[in-house]
Short mmCIF file of C-alpha atoms and ligand atoms in Angstrom, two decimals:
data_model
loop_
_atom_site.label_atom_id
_atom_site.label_comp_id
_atom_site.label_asym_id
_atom_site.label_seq_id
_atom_site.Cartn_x
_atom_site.Cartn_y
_atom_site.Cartn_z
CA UNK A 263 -22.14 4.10 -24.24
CA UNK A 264 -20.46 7.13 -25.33
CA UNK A 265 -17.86 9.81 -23.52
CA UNK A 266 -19.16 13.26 -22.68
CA UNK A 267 -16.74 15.75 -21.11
CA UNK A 268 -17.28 19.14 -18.61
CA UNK A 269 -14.53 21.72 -17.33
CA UNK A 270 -14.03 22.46 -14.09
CA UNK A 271 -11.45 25.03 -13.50
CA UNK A 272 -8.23 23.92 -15.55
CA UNK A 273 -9.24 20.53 -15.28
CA UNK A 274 -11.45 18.54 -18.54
CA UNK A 275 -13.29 15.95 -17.13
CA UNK A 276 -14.48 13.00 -19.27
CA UNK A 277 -16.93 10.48 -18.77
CA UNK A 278 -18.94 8.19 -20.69
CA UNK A 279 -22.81 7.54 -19.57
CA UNK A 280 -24.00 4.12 -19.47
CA UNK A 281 -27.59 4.24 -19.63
CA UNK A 282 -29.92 1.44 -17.77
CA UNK A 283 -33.23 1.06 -16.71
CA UNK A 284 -32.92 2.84 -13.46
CA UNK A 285 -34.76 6.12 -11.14
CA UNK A 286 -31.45 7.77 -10.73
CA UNK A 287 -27.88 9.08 -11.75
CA UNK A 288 -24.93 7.18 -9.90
CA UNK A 289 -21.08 8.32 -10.91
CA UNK A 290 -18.41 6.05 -10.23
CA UNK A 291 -14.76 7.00 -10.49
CA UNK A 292 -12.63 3.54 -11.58
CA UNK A 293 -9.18 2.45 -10.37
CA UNK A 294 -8.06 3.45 -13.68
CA UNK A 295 -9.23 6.74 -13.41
CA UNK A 296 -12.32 6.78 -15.95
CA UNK A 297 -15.60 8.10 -15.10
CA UNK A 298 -18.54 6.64 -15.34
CA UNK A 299 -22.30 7.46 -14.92
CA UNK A 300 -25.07 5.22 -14.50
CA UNK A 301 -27.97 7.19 -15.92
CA UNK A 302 -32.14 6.22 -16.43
CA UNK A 303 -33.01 5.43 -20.24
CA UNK A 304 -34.33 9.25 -20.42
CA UNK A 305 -32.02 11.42 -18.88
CA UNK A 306 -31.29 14.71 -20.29
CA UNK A 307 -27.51 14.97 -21.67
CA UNK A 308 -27.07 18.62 -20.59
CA UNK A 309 -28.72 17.78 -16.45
CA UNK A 310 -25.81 15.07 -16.64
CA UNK A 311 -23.70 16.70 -17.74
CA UNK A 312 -24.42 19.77 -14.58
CA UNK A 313 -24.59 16.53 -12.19
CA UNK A 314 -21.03 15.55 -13.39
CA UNK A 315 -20.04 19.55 -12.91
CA UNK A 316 -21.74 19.87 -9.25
CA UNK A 317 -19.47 16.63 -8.30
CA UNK A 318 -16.50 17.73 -10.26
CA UNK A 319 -14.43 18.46 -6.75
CA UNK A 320 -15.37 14.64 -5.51
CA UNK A 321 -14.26 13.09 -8.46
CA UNK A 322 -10.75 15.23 -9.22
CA UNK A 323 -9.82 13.58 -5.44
CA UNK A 324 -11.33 10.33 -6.26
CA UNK A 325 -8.65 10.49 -9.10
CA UNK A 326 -5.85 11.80 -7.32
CA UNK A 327 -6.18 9.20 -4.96
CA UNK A 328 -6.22 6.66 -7.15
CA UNK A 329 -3.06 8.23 -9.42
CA UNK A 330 -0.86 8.06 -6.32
CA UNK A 331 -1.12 4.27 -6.22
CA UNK A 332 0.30 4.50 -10.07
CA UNK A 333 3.94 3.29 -10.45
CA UNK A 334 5.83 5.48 -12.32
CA UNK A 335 8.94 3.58 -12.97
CA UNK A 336 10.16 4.02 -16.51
CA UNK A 337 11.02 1.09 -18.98
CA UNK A 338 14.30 -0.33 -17.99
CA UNK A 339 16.81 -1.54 -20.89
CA UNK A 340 18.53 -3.73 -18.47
CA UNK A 341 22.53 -2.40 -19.90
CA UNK A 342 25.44 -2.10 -17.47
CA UNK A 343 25.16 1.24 -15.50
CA UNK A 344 21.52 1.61 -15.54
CA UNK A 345 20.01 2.98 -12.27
CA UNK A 346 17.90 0.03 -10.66
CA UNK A 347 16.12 0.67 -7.03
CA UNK A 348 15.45 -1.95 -4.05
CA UNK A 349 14.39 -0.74 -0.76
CA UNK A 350 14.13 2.75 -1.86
CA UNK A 351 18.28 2.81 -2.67
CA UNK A 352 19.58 3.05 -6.19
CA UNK A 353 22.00 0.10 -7.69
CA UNK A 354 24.01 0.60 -10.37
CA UNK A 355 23.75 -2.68 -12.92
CA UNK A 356 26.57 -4.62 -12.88
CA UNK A 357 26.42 -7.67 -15.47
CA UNK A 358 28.94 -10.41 -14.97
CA UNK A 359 29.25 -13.67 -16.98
CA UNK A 360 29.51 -16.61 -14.44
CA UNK A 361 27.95 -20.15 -14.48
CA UNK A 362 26.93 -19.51 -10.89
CA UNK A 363 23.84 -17.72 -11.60
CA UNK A 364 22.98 -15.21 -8.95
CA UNK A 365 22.15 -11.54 -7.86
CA UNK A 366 23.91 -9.68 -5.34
CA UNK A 367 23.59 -6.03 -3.83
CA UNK A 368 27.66 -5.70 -3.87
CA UNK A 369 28.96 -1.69 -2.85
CA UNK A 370 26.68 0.09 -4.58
CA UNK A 371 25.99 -2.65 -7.41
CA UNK A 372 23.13 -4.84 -8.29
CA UNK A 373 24.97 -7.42 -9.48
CA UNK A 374 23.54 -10.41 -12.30
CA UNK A 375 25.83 -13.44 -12.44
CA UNK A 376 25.04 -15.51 -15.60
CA UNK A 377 25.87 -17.27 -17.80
CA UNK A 378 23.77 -15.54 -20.46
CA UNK A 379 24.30 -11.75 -19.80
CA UNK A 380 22.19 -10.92 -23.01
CA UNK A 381 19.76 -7.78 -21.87
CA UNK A 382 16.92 -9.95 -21.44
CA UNK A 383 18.39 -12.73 -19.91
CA UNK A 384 19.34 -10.19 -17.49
CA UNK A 385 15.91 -8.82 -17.64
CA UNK A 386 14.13 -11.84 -16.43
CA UNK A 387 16.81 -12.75 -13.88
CA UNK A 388 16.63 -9.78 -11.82
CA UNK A 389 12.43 -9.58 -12.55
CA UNK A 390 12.63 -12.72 -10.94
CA UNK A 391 14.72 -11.71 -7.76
CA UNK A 392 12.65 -8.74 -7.08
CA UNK A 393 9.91 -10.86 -6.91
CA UNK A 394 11.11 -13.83 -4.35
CA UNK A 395 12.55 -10.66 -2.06
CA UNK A 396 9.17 -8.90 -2.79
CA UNK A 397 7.21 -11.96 -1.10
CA UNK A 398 9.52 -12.34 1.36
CA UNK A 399 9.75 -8.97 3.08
CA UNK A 400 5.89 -8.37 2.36
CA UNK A 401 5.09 -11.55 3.85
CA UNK A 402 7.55 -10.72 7.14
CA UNK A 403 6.08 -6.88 7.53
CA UNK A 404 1.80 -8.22 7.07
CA UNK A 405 3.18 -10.96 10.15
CA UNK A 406 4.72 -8.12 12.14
CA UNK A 407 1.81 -6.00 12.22
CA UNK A 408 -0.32 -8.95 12.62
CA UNK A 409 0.98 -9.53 15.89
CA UNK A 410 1.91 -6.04 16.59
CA UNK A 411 -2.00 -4.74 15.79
CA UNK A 412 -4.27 -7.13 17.60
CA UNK A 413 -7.23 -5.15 16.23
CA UNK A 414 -5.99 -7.23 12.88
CA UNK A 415 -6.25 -10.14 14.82
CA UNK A 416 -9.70 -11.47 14.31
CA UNK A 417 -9.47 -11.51 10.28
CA UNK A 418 -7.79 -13.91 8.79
CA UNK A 419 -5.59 -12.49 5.81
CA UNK A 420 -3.51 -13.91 3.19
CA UNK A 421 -1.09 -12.42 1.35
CA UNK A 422 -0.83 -12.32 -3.09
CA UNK A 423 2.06 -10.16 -4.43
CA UNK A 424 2.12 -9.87 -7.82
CA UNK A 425 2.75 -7.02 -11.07
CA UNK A 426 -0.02 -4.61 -11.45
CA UNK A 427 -0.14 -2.07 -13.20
CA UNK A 428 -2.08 0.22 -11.33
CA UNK A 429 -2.11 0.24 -8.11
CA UNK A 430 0.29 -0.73 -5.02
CA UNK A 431 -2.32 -3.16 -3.35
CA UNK A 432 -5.75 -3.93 -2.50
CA UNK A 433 -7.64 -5.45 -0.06
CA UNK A 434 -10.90 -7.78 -0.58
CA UNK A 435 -13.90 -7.78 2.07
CA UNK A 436 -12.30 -11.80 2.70
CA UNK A 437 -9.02 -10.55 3.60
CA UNK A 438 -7.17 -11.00 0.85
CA UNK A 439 -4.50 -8.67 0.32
CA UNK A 440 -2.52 -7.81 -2.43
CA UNK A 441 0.16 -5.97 -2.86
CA UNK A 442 2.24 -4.77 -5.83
CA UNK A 443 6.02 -6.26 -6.46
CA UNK A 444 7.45 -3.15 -7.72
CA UNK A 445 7.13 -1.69 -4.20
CA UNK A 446 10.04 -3.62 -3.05
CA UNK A 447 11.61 -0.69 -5.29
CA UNK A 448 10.34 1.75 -2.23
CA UNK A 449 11.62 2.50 0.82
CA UNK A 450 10.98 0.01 3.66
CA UNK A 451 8.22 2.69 5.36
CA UNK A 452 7.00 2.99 2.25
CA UNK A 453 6.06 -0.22 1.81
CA UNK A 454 4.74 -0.18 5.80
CA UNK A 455 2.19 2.69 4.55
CA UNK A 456 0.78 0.27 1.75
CA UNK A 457 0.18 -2.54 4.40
CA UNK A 458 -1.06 -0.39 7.00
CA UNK A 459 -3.37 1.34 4.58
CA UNK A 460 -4.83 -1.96 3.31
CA UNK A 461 -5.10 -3.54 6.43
CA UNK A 462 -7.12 -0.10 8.05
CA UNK A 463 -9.59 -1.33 4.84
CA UNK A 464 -10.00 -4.67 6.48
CA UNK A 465 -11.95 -2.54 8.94
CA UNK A 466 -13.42 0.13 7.26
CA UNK A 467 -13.25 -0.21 3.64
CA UNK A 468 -13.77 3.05 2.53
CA UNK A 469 -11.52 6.13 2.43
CA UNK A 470 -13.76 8.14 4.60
CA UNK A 471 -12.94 10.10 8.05
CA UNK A 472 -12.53 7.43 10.26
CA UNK A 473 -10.45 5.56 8.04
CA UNK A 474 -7.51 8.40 8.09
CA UNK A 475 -7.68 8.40 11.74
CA UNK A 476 -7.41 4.62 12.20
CA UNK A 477 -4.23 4.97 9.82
CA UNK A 478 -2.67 8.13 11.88
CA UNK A 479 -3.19 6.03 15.17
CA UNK A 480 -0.88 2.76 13.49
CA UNK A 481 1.24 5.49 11.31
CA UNK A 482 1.08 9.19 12.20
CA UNK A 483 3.54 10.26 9.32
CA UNK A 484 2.04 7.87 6.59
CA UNK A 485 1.14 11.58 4.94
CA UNK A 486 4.95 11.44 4.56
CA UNK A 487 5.38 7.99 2.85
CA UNK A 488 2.46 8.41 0.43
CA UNK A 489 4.31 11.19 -1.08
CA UNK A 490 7.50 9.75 -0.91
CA UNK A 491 5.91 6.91 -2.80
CA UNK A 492 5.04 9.18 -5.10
CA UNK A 493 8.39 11.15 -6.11
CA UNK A 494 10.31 7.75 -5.57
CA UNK A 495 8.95 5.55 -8.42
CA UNK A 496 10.87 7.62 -11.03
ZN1 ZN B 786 -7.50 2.54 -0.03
#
């Protein structure tokens, strides 16, 4: 394996070439952004490196695509006044030392009652919180559509919410779909976009034509909400 790159207008594209005992050249873009081709034993450098050039356009939106699942949320320090968001609203962080540990959204304030009000107590008291509300609003919107969509009926679909690091959910062939915690961060449509958008996959799994109209049928603004998603998460 090594990593090759081409230009293509302002843009460098890199890609490493994996090469297999196969007849011809495949390109895959990953999740993560990296591109990889899948070459036979003897192929020339320089005709894949012109293949990689020819789809250049294809894989620059196969990227952008998958950036705009990418949270952008800067490391939080978790000190009173910091900016923290929850539904797409910002909280200022307000600690206070109590032995009824809690959290509550309180004029304008996320508040964090503990005992411990240390920055990482903090830290893994309100990590916590925004993952219980994270399951539970997930899990309320996936039932509403559920019964809303009976198109979704027929597949049966559980939900997994969990940190990732790259992307705001997925959706497996079985019907398992999961969905990133930090979008509880998001605004409420937001969020709707992500579900709709993974559910649509439960049907056609890839992001071709048909796709994008099945989404504009159950969300004609979702154009809206992906880019909100975008600038929000900052
Ligand atoms: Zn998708």
């Amino acid at each position: 394996m090594s990593t090759h790159l081409v230009h293509f207008g302002t843009k460098t594209i890199h890609f490493q070439i994996h090469r297999a005992e196969r007849k011809t050249l495949n390109i895959q873009v990953h999740p993560d952004g990296l591109v990889h081709v899948l070459a036979p034993l003897n192929a020339d450098e320089g005709a894949i490196a012109q293949k990689v050039k020819q789809k250049a356009g294809w894989i620059i939106r196969q990227q952008d695509h998958f950036a705009s699942f990418l949270p952008l949320t800067p490391p939080r320090k978790y000190v009173n006044g910091e900016t923290h968001l929850y539904l797409g609203r910002q909280y200022q962080l307000r600690k206070v030392e109590s032995e009824n540990q809690q959290v509550k959204l309180y004029r304008g304030c996320i508040e964090v009652h503990s005992l411990d009000t240390s920055d990482s107590a903090i830290e893994q008291i309100l990590q916590e919180w925004y993952k219980v509300k994270a399951r539970e609003i997930f899990a309320d919107l996936l039932a509403e559509y559920l019964s809303k969509h009976c198109r979704f009926q027929k597949y049966s679909v559980n939900l997994h919410v969990k940190k990732m690091p790259t992307r705001w959910g997925s959706c497996s062939p079985a019907g398992r779909i999961t969905l990133n915690s930090e979008l509880v961060k998001a605004p409420k449509a937001c969020i709707e976009y992500v579900i709709l958008h993974e559910l649509c996959h439960l049907i056609i799994p890839s992001h071709n034509r048909k796709f994008y109209r099945l989404l504009s049928v159950l969300m004609p603004d979702w154009e809206n909400w992906k880019a909100r998603l975008e600038r929000v998460m900052v």
